[in-house]
């Protein structure tokens, strides 16, 4: 993480701290460890993602991991998608105050938003894989990559979709949470 990226991430952390009492962007119990639990955790995606392309963060909420990816990877065109208008207002404030020209915000439901046809789709703490997979496929272009940030039960989640979905999986162990992983899914197909 370079110095300008870290400075912007600190500014983002400050925005979360200020807005969280009103909107509950992250669990209040995690605010004391906001930097490691949320910011550094999300920054793992920026390190893994290939150069350039379009990125859609579904169910962005407080912008984790989407805002972090936009900050650390200005080469990516990032769209943050969330149905909660209050959270979308927060996200727009982040884009404006952190000066993120590569980032935009859409307020819509994932299943109603027109198919995005992006290179990458990310989700963190959004839904179990059986519910996530149709969302991911709806918005990925053919040959795109899904980046799913999953907790300790990620293996059981993968098994729960193995009969109805086929994909190539590469798991990246989390550097911030023991047992958790970032799942990189490619060649996704239903049936």
XYZ file of N, CA and C in Angstrom:
573
model
N 0.855 -1.180 0.000
C 0.000 0.000 0.000
C 0.899 1.241 0.000
N 0.745 2.078 -1.031
C 1.601 3.267 -1.102
C 1.067 4.380 -0.200
N 1.856 5.434 -0.035
C 1.537 6.498 0.920
C 0.258 7.254 0.556
N 0.059 7.571 -0.741
C -1.149 8.312 -1.112
C -2.395 7.447 -0.929
N -2.267 6.158 -1.234
C -3.369 5.219 -1.015
C -3.703 5.162 0.476
N -2.691 5.051 1.307
C -2.927 4.967 2.755
C -3.565 6.242 3.282
N -3.132 7.398 2.794
C -3.711 8.667 3.240
C -5.200 8.736 2.890
N -5.554 8.318 1.673
C -6.961 8.317 1.275
C -7.759 7.304 2.090
N -7.164 6.141 2.373
C -7.850 5.135 3.185
C -8.099 5.653 4.597
N -7.160 6.424 5.141
C -7.356 7.038 6.469
C -8.521 8.022 6.421
N -8.595 8.791 5.334
C -9.721 9.708 5.162
C -11.042 8.964 5.061
N -11.027 7.844 4.369
C -12.222 7.002 4.252
C -12.619 6.453 5.625
N -11.654 5.986 6.391
C -11.932 5.481 7.742
C -12.563 6.576 8.609
N -12.073 7.805 8.463
C -12.660 8.926 9.213
C -14.119 9.143 8.826
N -14.420 9.049 7.537
C -15.809 9.211 7.084
C -16.705 8.125 7.680
N -16.223 6.891 7.697
C -17.016 5.804 8.295
C -17.276 6.105 9.772
N -16.239 6.517 10.487
C -16.386 6.831 11.925
C -17.446 7.911 12.140
N -17.445 8.934 11.283
C -18.395 10.049 11.441
C -19.829 9.645 11.090
N -19.995 8.852 10.034
C -21.330 8.507 9.553
C -21.929 7.289 10.249
N -21.113 6.443 10.821
C -21.606 5.161 11.342
C -22.703 5.285 12.410
N -22.625 6.241 13.339
C -23.704 6.321 14.336
C -25.089 6.548 13.719
N -25.148 7.240 12.586
C -26.439 7.539 11.958
C -26.915 6.450 11.011
N -25.989 5.768 10.337
C -26.382 4.830 9.280
C -26.002 3.380 9.560
N -25.095 3.128 10.468
C -24.639 1.769 10.757
C -24.013 1.112 9.519
N -22.910 1.694 9.086
C -22.186 1.202 7.909
C -21.416 -0.077 8.213
N -20.883 -0.169 9.418
C -20.217 -1.381 9.910
C -20.746 -1.651 11.313
N -20.631 -2.886 11.763
C -21.108 -3.226 13.107
C -20.370 -2.363 14.140
N -21.105 -1.701 15.022
C -20.460 -0.846 16.025
C -19.373 -1.569 16.830
N -19.547 -2.865 17.036
C -18.554 -3.631 17.808
C -17.222 -3.748 17.079
N -17.201 -3.450 15.762
C -15.955 -3.575 14.992
C -15.260 -2.230 14.769
N -15.861 -1.134 15.234
C -15.279 0.186 15.002
C -13.900 0.358 15.637
N -13.680 -0.270 16.784
C -12.371 -0.141 17.444
C -11.253 -0.754 16.611
N -11.590 -1.686 15.739
C -10.592 -2.313 14.879
C -10.934 -2.076 13.406
N -11.486 -0.901 13.125
C -11.930 -0.558 11.779
C -10.819 -0.735 10.744
N -9.613 -0.306 11.070
C -8.516 -0.330 10.103
C -8.205 -1.759 9.660
N -7.944 -2.666 10.598
C -7.584 -4.040 10.222
C -8.787 -4.864 9.785
N -9.863 -4.771 10.530
C -11.037 -5.625 10.296
C -11.725 -5.323 8.976
N -11.732 -4.039 8.574
C -12.472 -3.657 7.376
C -11.591 -3.099 6.253
N -10.743 -2.130 6.580
C -9.953 -1.462 5.537
C -8.862 -2.390 4.991
N -7.997 -2.899 5.856
C -6.911 -3.780 5.407
C -7.486 -5.066 4.811
N -8.568 -5.566 5.404
C -9.229 -6.755 4.875
C -9.665 -6.520 3.425
N -10.307 -5.398 3.168
C -10.771 -5.086 1.816
C -9.620 -4.796 0.863
N -8.539 -4.239 1.377
C -7.381 -3.910 0.527
C -6.743 -5.158 -0.083
N -6.999 -6.315 0.498
C -6.483 -7.556 -0.088
C -6.957 -7.730 -1.531
N -8.193 -7.301 -1.809
C -8.735 -7.419 -3.162
C -7.962 -6.554 -4.147
N -7.594 -5.357 -3.710
C -6.832 -4.456 -4.587
C -5.493 -5.086 -4.965
N -4.912 -5.836 -4.042
C -3.640 -6.510 -4.317
C -3.812 -7.673 -5.289
N -4.962 -8.324 -5.245
C -5.193 -9.519 -6.068
C -5.678 -9.210 -7.489
N -6.403 -8.128 -7.639
C -7.043 -7.834 -8.925
C -6.027 -7.540 -10.020
N -6.293 -8.056 -11.227
C -5.401 -7.767 -12.352
C -5.543 -6.305 -12.789
N -4.642 -5.873 -13.622
C -4.617 -4.476 -14.066
C -5.818 -4.132 -14.934
N -6.316 -2.948 -14.730
C -7.367 -2.316 -15.528
C -8.657 -3.129 -15.561
N -9.673 -2.543 -16.170
C -10.954 -3.212 -16.303
C -12.065 -2.503 -15.560
N -13.264 -3.097 -15.665
C -14.450 -2.561 -15.003
C -14.800 -3.435 -13.817
N -15.294 -2.805 -12.743
C -15.519 -3.491 -11.476
C -16.863 -3.059 -10.921
N -17.669 -4.022 -10.474
C -18.940 -3.744 -9.816
C -18.912 -4.374 -8.438
N -19.099 -3.537 -7.417
C -19.189 -4.021 -6.040
C -20.666 -4.063 -5.682
N -21.217 -5.282 -5.550
C -22.654 -5.427 -5.287
C -22.928 -5.413 -3.792
N -24.032 -4.765 -3.415
C -24.364 -4.639 -2.005
C -23.276 -3.877 -1.266
N -22.844 -2.779 -1.832
C -21.677 -2.045 -1.320
C -21.806 -1.599 0.130
N -23.008 -1.269 0.563
C -23.177 -0.836 1.946
C -22.325 0.381 2.250
N -21.356 0.211 3.135
C -20.453 1.298 3.501
C -19.257 1.419 2.578
N -19.248 0.660 1.477
C -18.163 0.780 0.506
C -17.043 -0.224 0.680
N -17.332 -1.272 1.407
C -16.325 -2.314 1.651
C -16.692 -3.552 0.833
N -15.907 -3.916 -0.122
C -14.555 -3.466 -0.446
C -14.466 -2.414 -1.548
N -15.592 -2.013 -2.175
C -15.560 -1.192 -3.371
C -14.795 0.116 -3.278
N -15.024 0.886 -2.218
C -14.319 2.160 -2.075
C -12.822 1.913 -1.908
N -12.469 0.895 -1.151
C -11.057 0.571 -0.939
C -10.395 0.192 -2.266
N -11.075 -0.608 -3.074
C -10.548 -0.984 -4.387
C -10.381 0.270 -5.253
N -11.373 1.154 -5.252
C -11.296 2.378 -6.059
C -10.129 3.255 -5.624
N -9.880 3.333 -4.324
C -8.774 4.144 -3.806
C -7.433 3.541 -4.215
N -7.268 2.262 -3.971
C -5.966 1.609 -4.192
C -5.692 1.265 -5.649
N -6.741 1.216 -6.458
C -6.581 0.808 -7.861
C -7.258 1.819 -8.794
N -6.639 2.995 -8.992
C -7.240 4.000 -9.872
C -7.324 3.550 -11.336
N -6.656 2.444 -11.673
C -6.730 1.907 -13.033
C -8.035 1.153 -13.287
N -8.805 0.892 -12.251
C -10.077 0.179 -12.388
C -11.238 1.172 -12.366
N -12.218 0.970 -13.229
C -13.442 1.770 -13.226
C -14.433 1.056 -12.309
N -14.655 1.606 -11.118
C -15.425 0.938 -10.070
C -16.823 1.541 -9.956
N -17.828 0.663 -9.924
C -19.206 1.066 -9.654
C -19.644 0.418 -8.347
N -20.225 1.230 -7.476
C -20.734 0.753 -6.192
C -22.252 0.678 -6.308
N -22.822 -0.485 -6.030
C -24.261 -0.701 -6.184
C -24.880 -1.068 -4.837
N -25.835 -0.247 -4.392
C -26.547 -0.550 -3.151
C -27.970 0.002 -3.254
N -28.920 -0.716 -2.673
C -30.324 -0.301 -2.757
C -30.714 0.701 -1.675
N -29.914 0.835 -0.635
C -30.219 1.733 0.482
C -29.787 3.161 0.114
N -30.760 4.054 -0.034
C -30.475 5.430 -0.458
C -29.551 6.154 0.526
N -29.687 5.878 1.824
C -28.822 6.536 2.815
C -27.369 6.094 2.644
N -27.166 4.802 2.404
C -25.803 4.314 2.189
C -25.243 4.838 0.870
N -26.092 4.938 -0.149
C -25.648 5.494 -1.429
C -25.223 6.955 -1.265
N -25.927 7.704 -0.420
C -25.537 9.093 -0.136
C -24.168 9.126 0.523
N -23.940 8.224 1.472
C -22.618 8.129 2.094
C -21.548 7.812 1.041
N -21.833 6.855 0.174
C -20.874 6.457 -0.856
C -20.564 7.617 -1.797
N -21.588 8.381 -2.180
C -21.358 9.544 -3.043
C -20.501 10.587 -2.331
N -20.706 10.728 -1.025
C -19.874 11.639 -0.235
C -18.419 11.173 -0.256
N -18.208 9.880 -0.132
C -16.840 9.327 -0.196
C -16.200 9.620 -1.543
N -16.943 9.378 -2.625
C -16.408 9.607 -3.971
C -16.008 11.076 -4.126
N -16.869 11.977 -3.644
C -16.601 13.411 -3.774
C -15.436 13.855 -2.877
N -15.507 13.527 -1.590
C -14.499 14.021 -0.643
C -13.133 13.376 -0.832
N -13.108 12.116 -1.275
C -11.834 11.424 -1.486
C -11.323 11.606 -2.920
N -12.105 12.329 -3.725
C -11.752 12.633 -5.114
C -11.395 11.361 -5.883
N -12.425 10.547 -6.104
C -12.268 9.269 -6.800
C -12.920 9.336 -8.180
N -12.216 9.857 -9.188
C -12.819 9.982 -10.517
C -13.116 8.641 -11.181
N -12.518 7.551 -10.679
C -12.727 6.214 -11.251
C -13.894 5.480 -10.607
N -14.669 6.190 -9.765
C -15.712 5.520 -8.986
C -17.045 6.244 -9.136
N -18.118 5.442 -9.290
C -19.459 6.009 -9.336
C -20.391 5.139 -8.501
N -21.534 5.702 -8.152
C -22.485 5.037 -7.255
C -23.827 4.892 -7.955
N -24.426 3.712 -7.832
C -25.769 3.448 -8.360
C -26.650 2.981 -7.210
N -27.853 3.558 -7.118
C -28.814 3.143 -6.100
C -29.859 2.280 -6.781
N -29.788 0.978 -6.526
C -30.727 0.049 -7.167
C -30.580 -1.312 -6.488
N -31.571 -2.149 -6.670
C -31.491 -3.523 -6.193
C -30.638 -4.322 -7.184
N -29.845 -5.231 -6.678
C -28.930 -6.016 -7.512
C -29.687 -6.760 -8.606
N -30.809 -7.359 -8.227
C -31.556 -8.185 -9.180
C -32.363 -7.362 -10.183
N -32.559 -6.074 -9.915
C -33.301 -5.217 -10.857
C -32.375 -4.346 -11.705
N -31.165 -4.135 -11.249
C -30.222 -3.286 -11.987
C -29.919 -3.928 -13.338
N -29.909 -3.143 -14.412
C -29.598 -3.733 -15.727
C -28.256 -4.467 -15.698
N -28.155 -5.599 -16.371
C -26.889 -6.339 -16.381
C -25.722 -5.413 -16.729
N -24.687 -5.453 -15.890
C -23.586 -4.493 -16.009
C -22.519 -4.909 -17.024
N -22.344 -6.202 -17.235
C -21.340 -6.676 -18.189
C -19.920 -6.259 -17.831
N -19.590 -6.330 -16.549
C -18.272 -5.887 -16.073
C -17.257 -7.028 -16.057
N -15.981 -6.643 -15.947
C -14.892 -7.615 -15.879
C -14.828 -8.310 -14.523
N -15.203 -7.568 -13.461
C -15.082 -8.086 -12.088
C -16.317 -7.716 -11.279
N -16.784 -8.655 -10.455
C -17.847 -8.395 -9.485
C -17.320 -8.803 -8.122
N -17.524 -7.929 -7.126
C -17.105 -8.269 -5.765
C -18.293 -8.203 -4.819
N -18.181 -8.990 -3.735
C -19.175 -8.971 -2.668
C -18.490 -9.349 -1.366
N -18.839 -8.628 -0.312
C -18.286 -8.898 1.024
C -19.432 -8.832 2.025
N -19.604 -9.895 2.775
C -20.631 -9.957 3.821
C -22.018 -9.611 3.278
N -22.335 -10.119 2.096
C -23.610 -9.788 1.469
C -24.644 -10.901 1.619
N -24.290 -12.103 1.194
C -25.248 -13.213 1.197
C -24.492 -14.519 1.026
N -25.139 -15.653 1.372
C -24.512 -16.951 1.110
C -24.429 -17.203 -0.401
N -23.514 -18.078 -0.786
C -23.258 -18.324 -2.206
C -24.482 -18.737 -3.026
N -25.408 -19.565 -2.503
C -26.581 -19.899 -3.328
C -27.364 -18.663 -3.775
N -27.406 -17.656 -2.940
C -28.101 -16.418 -3.297
C -27.209 -15.496 -4.146
N -25.911 -15.520 -3.892
C -24.975 -14.641 -4.603
C -24.763 -15.021 -6.067
N -24.715 -16.302 -6.358
C -24.329 -16.745 -7.698
C -25.188 -16.142 -8.823
N -26.525 -16.115 -8.708
C -27.313 -15.487 -9.782
C -26.997 -13.994 -9.944
N -26.718 -13.303 -8.831
C -26.361 -11.885 -8.892
C -25.056 -11.699 -9.665
N -24.086 -12.528 -9.324
C -22.764 -12.436 -9.942
C -22.868 -12.667 -11.455
N -23.549 -13.740 -11.837
C -23.675 -14.086 -13.256
C -24.448 -13.007 -14.015
N -25.430 -12.417 -13.379
C -26.231 -11.357 -14.015
C -25.349 -10.185 -14.453
N -24.335 -9.861 -13.661
C -23.577 -8.628 -13.891
C -22.181 -8.822 -14.491
N -21.681 -10.055 -14.525
C -20.362 -10.311 -15.110
C -20.455 -10.448 -16.621
N -19.447 -9.997 -17.313
C -19.349 -10.271 -18.745
C -18.869 -11.714 -18.896
N -19.098 -12.352 -20.040
C -18.541 -13.696 -20.254
C -17.019 -13.642 -20.071
N -16.496 -14.565 -19.305
C -15.059 -14.590 -19.036
C -14.638 -13.711 -17.872
N -15.606 -13.070 -17.202
C -15.292 -12.196 -16.064
C -14.959 -12.984 -14.811
N -14.563 -12.251 -13.783
C -14.136 -12.856 -12.520
C -14.971 -12.344 -11.357
N -15.419 -13.265 -10.511
C -16.111 -12.899 -9.271
C -15.117 -12.984 -8.121
N -15.178 -12.018 -7.235
C -14.322 -11.958 -6.045
C -15.236 -11.938 -4.827
N -15.359 -13.075 -4.157
C -16.257 -13.199 -3.015
C -15.441 -13.323 -1.733
N -15.646 -12.387 -0.829
C -14.927 -12.405 0.445
C -15.774 -13.200 1.438
N -15.241 -14.338 1.872
C -16.014 -15.259 2.695
C -15.302 -15.580 4.005
N -16.100 -15.872 5.023
C -15.579 -16.204 6.346
C -15.153 -17.662 6.456
N -15.037 -18.119 7.690
C -14.498 -19.453 7.983
C -15.286 -20.595 7.360
N -16.555 -20.395 7.050
C -17.390 -21.467 6.485
C -17.401 -21.466 4.960
N -16.402 -20.875 4.339
C -16.408 -20.744 2.888
C -16.434 -22.090 2.168
N -15.776 -23.107 2.716
C -15.763 -24.415 2.050
C -17.172 -25.012 1.988
N -17.925 -24.885 3.075
C -19.299 -25.386 3.084
C -20.159 -24.610 2.091
N -19.914 -23.303 1.963
C -20.670 -22.506 0.994
C -20.377 -22.954 -0.437
N -19.112 -23.212 -0.721
C -18.750 -23.689 -2.062
C -19.428 -25.023 -2.331
N -19.399 -25.931 -1.363
C -20.054 -27.233 -1.527
C -21.549 -27.084 -1.761
N -22.164 -26.069 -1.148
C -23.617 -25.891 -1.266
C -24.057 -25.494 -2.677
N -23.127 -25.038 -3.510
C -23.495 -24.654 -4.876
C -22.855 -25.553 -5.936
N -22.074 -26.536 -5.507
C -21.339 -27.386 -6.451
C -22.214 -28.183 -7.409
N -23.424 -28.512 -7.010
C -24.275 -29.301 -7.903
C -25.034 -28.433 -8.905
N -25.291 -27.185 -8.556
C -26.067 -26.324 -9.453
C -25.221 -25.302 -10.222
N -24.005 -25.076 -9.778
C -23.115 -24.121 -10.452
C -21.765 -24.773 -10.708
N -21.171 -24.423 -11.828
C -19.834 -24.912 -12.161
C -18.937 -23.697 -12.377
N -17.720 -23.768 -11.867
C -16.784 -22.650 -11.990
C -15.386 -23.128 -11.641
N -14.429 -22.368 -12.095
C -13.047 -22.590 -11.673
C -12.838 -21.740 -10.432
N -12.271 -22.333 -9.412
C -12.107 -21.664 -8.125
C -10.637 -21.595 -7.739
N -10.251 -20.423 -7.342
C -8.930 -20.219 -6.752
C -9.158 -19.515 -5.425
N -8.768 -20.150 -4.339
C -8.992 -19.523 -3.040
C -7.703 -18.853 -2.563
N -7.876 -17.656 -2.017
C -6.765 -16.876 -1.480
C -6.995 -16.740 0.020
N -6.148 -17.357 0.854
C -6.337 -17.249 2.300
C -6.310 -15.793 2.753
N -7.222 -15.445 3.622
C -7.273 -14.091 4.155
C -6.044 -13.818 5.016
N -5.504 -12.610 4.871
C -4.374 -12.206 5.710
C -4.843 -11.552 7.001
N -6.157 -11.332 7.120
C -6.666 -10.620 8.291
C -7.568 -11.454 9.197
N -8.077 -12.565 8.687
C -8.978 -13.404 9.485
C -8.645 -14.872 9.253
N -8.234 -15.540 10.304
C -7.873 -16.944 10.208
C -9.050 -17.778 9.700
N -8.793 -18.611 8.694
C -9.819 -19.495 8.151
C -10.666 -18.874 7.055
N -10.656 -17.562 6.942
C -11.439 -16.882 5.914
C -10.673 -16.908 4.588
N -11.383 -16.588 3.500
C -10.742 -16.619 2.182
C -11.413 -15.651 1.224
N -10.650 -15.266 0.233
C -11.197 -14.541 -0.908
C -11.300 -15.564 -2.023
N -12.511 -15.762 -2.524
C -12.747 -16.747 -3.574
C -12.727 -16.048 -4.927
N -11.864 -16.527 -5.804
C -11.760 -16.006 -7.159
C -12.416 -17.025 -8.082
N -13.568 -16.665 -8.630
C -14.343 -17.575 -9.480
C -14.302 -17.112 -10.927
N -13.953 -18.034 -11.817
C -13.953 -17.757 -13.245
C -14.697 -18.878 -13.970
N -15.006 -18.652 -15.224
C -15.711 -19.629 -16.060
C -16.970 -20.145 -15.357
N -17.777 -19.217 -14.866
C -18.986 -19.557 -14.097
C -20.127 -19.915 -15.045
N -20.777 -21.039 -14.765
C -21.941 -21.432 -15.560
C -22.933 -22.187 -14.683
N -24.194 -22.040 -15.013
C -25.263 -22.664 -14.237
C -25.625 -24.013 -14.839
N -25.977 -24.961 -13.967
C -26.459 -26.249 -14.450
C -25.466 -27.364 -14.352
